[in-house]
PDB file of C-alpha atoms in Angstrom:
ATOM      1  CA  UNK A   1       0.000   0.000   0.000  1.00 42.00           C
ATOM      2  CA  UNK A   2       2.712   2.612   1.161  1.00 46.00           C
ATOM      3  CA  UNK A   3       4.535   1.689  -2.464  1.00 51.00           C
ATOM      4  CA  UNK A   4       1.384   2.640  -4.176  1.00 50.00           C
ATOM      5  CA  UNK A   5       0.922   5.870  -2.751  1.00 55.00           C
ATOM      6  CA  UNK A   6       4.147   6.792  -3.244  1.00 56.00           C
ATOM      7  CA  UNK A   7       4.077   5.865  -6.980  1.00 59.00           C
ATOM      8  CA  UNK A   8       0.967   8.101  -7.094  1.00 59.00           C
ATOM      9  CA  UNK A   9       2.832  11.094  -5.515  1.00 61.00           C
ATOM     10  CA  UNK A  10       5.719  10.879  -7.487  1.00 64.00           C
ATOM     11  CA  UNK A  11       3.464  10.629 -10.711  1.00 67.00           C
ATOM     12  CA  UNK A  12       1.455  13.971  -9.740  1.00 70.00           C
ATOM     13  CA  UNK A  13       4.709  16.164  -8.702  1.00 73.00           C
ATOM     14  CA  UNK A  14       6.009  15.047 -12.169  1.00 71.00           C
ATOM     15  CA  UNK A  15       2.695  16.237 -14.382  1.00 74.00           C
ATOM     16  CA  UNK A  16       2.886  19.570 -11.816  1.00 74.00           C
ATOM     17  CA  UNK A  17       6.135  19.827 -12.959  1.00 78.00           C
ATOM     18  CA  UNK A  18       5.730  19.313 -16.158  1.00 75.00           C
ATOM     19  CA  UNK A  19       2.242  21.788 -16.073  1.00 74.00           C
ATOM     20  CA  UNK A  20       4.203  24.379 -14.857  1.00 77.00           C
ATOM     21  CA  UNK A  21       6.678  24.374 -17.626  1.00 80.00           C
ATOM     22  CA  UNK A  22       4.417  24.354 -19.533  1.00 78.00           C
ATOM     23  CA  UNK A  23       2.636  27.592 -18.714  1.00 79.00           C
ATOM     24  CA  UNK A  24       6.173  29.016 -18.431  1.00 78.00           C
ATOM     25  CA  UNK A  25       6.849  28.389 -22.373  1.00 78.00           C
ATOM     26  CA  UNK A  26       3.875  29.681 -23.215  1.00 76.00           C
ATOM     27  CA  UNK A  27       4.077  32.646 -21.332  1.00 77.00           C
ATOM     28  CA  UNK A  28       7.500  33.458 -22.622  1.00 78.00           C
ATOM     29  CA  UNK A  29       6.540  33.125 -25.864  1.00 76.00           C
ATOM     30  CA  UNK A  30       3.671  35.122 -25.966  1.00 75.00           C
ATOM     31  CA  UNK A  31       5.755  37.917 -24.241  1.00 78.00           C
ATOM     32  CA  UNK A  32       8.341  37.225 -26.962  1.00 77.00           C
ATOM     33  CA  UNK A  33       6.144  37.903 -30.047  1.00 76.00           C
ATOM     34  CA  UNK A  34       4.472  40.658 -28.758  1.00 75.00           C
ATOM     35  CA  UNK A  35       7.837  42.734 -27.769  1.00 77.00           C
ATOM     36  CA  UNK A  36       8.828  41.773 -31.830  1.00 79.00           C
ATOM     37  CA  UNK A  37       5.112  42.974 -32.964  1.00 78.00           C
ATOM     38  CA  UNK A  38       5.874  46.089 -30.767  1.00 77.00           C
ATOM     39  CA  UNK A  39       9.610  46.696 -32.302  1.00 78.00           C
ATOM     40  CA  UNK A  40       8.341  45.909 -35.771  1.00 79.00           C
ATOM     41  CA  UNK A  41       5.620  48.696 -35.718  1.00 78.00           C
ATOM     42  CA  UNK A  42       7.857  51.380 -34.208  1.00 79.00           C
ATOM     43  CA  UNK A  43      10.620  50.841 -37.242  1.00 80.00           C
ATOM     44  CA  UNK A  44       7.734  51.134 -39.277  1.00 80.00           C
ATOM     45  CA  UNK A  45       6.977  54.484 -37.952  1.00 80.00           C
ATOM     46  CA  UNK A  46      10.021  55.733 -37.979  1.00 81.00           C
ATOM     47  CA  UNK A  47      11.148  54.550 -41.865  1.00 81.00           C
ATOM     48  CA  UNK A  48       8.004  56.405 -42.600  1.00 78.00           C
ATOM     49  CA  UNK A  49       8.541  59.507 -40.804  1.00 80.00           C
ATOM     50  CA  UNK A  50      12.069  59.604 -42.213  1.00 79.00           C
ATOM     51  CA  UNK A  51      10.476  59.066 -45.712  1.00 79.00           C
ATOM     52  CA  UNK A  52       8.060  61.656 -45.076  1.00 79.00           C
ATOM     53  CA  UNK A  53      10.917  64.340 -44.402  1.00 80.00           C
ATOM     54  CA  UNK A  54      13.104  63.364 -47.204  1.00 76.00           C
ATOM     55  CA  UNK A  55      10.600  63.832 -49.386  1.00 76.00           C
ATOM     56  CA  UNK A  56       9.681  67.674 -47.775  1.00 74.00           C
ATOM     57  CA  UNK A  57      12.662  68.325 -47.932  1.00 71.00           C
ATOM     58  CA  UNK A  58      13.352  67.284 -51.981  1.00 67.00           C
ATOM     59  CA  UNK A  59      10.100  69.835 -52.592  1.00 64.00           C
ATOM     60  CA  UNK A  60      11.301  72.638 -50.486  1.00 62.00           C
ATOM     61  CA  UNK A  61      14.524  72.451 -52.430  1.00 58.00           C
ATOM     62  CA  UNK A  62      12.682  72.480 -55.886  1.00 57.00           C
ATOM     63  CA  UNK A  63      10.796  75.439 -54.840  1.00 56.00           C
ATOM     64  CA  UNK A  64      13.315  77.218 -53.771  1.00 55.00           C
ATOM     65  CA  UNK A  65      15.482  76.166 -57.528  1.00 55.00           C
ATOM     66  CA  UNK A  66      12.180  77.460 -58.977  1.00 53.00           C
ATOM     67  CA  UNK A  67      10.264  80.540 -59.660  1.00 54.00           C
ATOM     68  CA  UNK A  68       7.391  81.110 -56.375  1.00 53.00           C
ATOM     69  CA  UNK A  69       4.931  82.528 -58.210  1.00 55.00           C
ATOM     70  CA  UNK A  70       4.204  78.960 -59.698  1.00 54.00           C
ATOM     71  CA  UNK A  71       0.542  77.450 -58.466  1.00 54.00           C
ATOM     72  CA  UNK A  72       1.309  74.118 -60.110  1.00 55.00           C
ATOM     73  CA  UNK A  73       4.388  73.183 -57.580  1.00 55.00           C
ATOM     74  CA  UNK A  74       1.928  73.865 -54.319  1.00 56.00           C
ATOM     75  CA  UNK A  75      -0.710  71.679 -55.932  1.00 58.00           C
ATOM     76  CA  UNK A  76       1.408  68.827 -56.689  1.00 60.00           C
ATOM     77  CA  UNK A  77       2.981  68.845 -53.049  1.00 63.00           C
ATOM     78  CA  UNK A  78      -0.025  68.817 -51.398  1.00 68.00           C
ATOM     79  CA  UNK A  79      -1.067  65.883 -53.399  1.00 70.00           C
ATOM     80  CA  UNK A  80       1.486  64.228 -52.583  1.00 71.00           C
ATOM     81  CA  UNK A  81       1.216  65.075 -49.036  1.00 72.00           C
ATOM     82  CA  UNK A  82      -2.043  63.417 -49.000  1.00 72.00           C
ATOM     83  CA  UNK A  83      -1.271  60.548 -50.953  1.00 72.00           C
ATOM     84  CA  UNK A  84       1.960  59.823 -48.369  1.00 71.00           C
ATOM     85  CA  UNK A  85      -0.890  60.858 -45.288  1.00 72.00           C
ATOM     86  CA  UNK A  86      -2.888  57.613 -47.023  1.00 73.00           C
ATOM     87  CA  UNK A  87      -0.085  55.505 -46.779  1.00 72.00           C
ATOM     88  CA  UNK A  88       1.077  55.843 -43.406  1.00 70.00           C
ATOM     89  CA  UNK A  89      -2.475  55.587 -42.453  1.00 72.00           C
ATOM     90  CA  UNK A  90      -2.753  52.114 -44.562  1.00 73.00           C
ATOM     91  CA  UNK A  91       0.083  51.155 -42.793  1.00 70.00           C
ATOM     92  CA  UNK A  92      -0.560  51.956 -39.404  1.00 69.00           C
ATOM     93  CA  UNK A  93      -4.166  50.374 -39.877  1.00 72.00           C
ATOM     94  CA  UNK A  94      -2.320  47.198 -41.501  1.00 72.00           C
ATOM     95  CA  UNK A  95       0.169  46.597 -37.927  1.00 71.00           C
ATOM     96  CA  UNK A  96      -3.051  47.468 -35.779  1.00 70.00           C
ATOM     97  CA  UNK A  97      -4.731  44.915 -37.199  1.00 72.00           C
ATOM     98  CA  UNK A  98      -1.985  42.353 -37.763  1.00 71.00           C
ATOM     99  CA  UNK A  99      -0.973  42.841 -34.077  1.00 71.00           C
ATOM    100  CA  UNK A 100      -5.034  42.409 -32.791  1.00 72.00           C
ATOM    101  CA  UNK A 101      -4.760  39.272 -34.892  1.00 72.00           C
ATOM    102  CA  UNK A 102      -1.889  37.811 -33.122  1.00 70.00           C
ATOM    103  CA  UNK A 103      -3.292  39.118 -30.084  1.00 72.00           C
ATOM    104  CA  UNK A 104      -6.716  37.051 -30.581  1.00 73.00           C
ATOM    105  CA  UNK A 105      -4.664  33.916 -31.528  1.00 73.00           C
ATOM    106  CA  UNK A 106      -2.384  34.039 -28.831  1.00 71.00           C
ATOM    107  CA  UNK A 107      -5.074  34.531 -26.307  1.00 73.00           C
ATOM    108  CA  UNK A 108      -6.844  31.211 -28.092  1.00 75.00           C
ATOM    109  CA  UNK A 109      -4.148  29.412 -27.464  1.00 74.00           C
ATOM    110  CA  UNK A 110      -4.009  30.132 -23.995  1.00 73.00           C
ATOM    111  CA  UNK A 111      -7.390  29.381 -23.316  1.00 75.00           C
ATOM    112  CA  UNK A 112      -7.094  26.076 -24.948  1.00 76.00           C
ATOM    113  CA  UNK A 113      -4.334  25.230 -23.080  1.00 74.00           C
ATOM    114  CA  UNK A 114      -6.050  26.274 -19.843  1.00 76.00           C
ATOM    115  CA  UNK A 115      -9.120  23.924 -20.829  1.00 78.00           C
ATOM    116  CA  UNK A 116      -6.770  21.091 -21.361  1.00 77.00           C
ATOM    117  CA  UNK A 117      -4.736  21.764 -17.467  1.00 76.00           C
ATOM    118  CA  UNK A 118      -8.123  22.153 -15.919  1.00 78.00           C
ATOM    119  CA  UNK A 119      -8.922  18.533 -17.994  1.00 78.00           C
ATOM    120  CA  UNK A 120      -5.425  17.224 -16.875  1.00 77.00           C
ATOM    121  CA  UNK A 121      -6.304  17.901 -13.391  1.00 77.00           C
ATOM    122  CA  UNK A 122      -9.314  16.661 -13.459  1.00 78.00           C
ATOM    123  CA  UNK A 123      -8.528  13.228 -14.642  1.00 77.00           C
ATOM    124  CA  UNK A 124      -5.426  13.058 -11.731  1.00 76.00           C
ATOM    125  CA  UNK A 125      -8.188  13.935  -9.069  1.00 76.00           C
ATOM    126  CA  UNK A 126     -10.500  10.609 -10.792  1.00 75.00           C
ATOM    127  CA  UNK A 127      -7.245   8.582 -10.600  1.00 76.00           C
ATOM    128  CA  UNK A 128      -6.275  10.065  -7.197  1.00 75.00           C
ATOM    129  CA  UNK A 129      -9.983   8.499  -5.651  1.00 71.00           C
ATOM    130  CA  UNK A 130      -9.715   5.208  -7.363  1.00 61.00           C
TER     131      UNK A 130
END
């Protein structure tokens, strides 16, 4: 009898163990991707805020080459303005949403693994009685 419940005992530490690694990976790993989602959508940001300025800066020095009393120059900038205001806006809608999406999954994952420890647990208890 005393050999049995120590088998038992042993047996349960081990899945505990092994549970709590478990949770540990996934924890980790959700952390993980989400600091890389994070890093991703700030160089984003900041290639596109460089781009933004470069290309300022390419118009201001055309306008200055050229005449000022010019209308078409001012039209075409602000186009183009617009048109890079669309992008980053695209773009920043894009990560948002590619980020929620990870997000979602990630927090499926951990549910499902939280159904299947509660399930785990469960069946240990059953065996445990018997």
């Amino acid at each position: 009898m005393m050999t049995m419940t120590t088998t038992r005992r042993r047996t349960t530490t081990i899945t505990m163990t092994m549970m709590m690694t478990l949770t540990m990976m996934i924890t980790t790993m959700t952390t993980i991707t989400m600091l890389l989602v994070i890093v991703t959508i700030m160089l984003l940001l900041l290639l596109m805020t460089m781009l933004l300025l470069m290309m300022r800066w390419r118009r201001r020095s055309r306008t200055r080459t050229r005449t000022r009393a010019t209308t078409t120059t001012t039209t075409t900038t602000t186009t183009t303005t617009m048109m890079m205001m669309m992008m980053m806006m695209m773009m920043m809608m894009m990560t948002m949403m590619m980020t929620m999406m990870m997000t979602m999954m990630m927090m499926m994952m951990m549910m499902m693994m939280m159904m299947m420890m509660m399930m785990m647990m469960m069946m240990m208890m059953m065996m445990m009685m018997i």
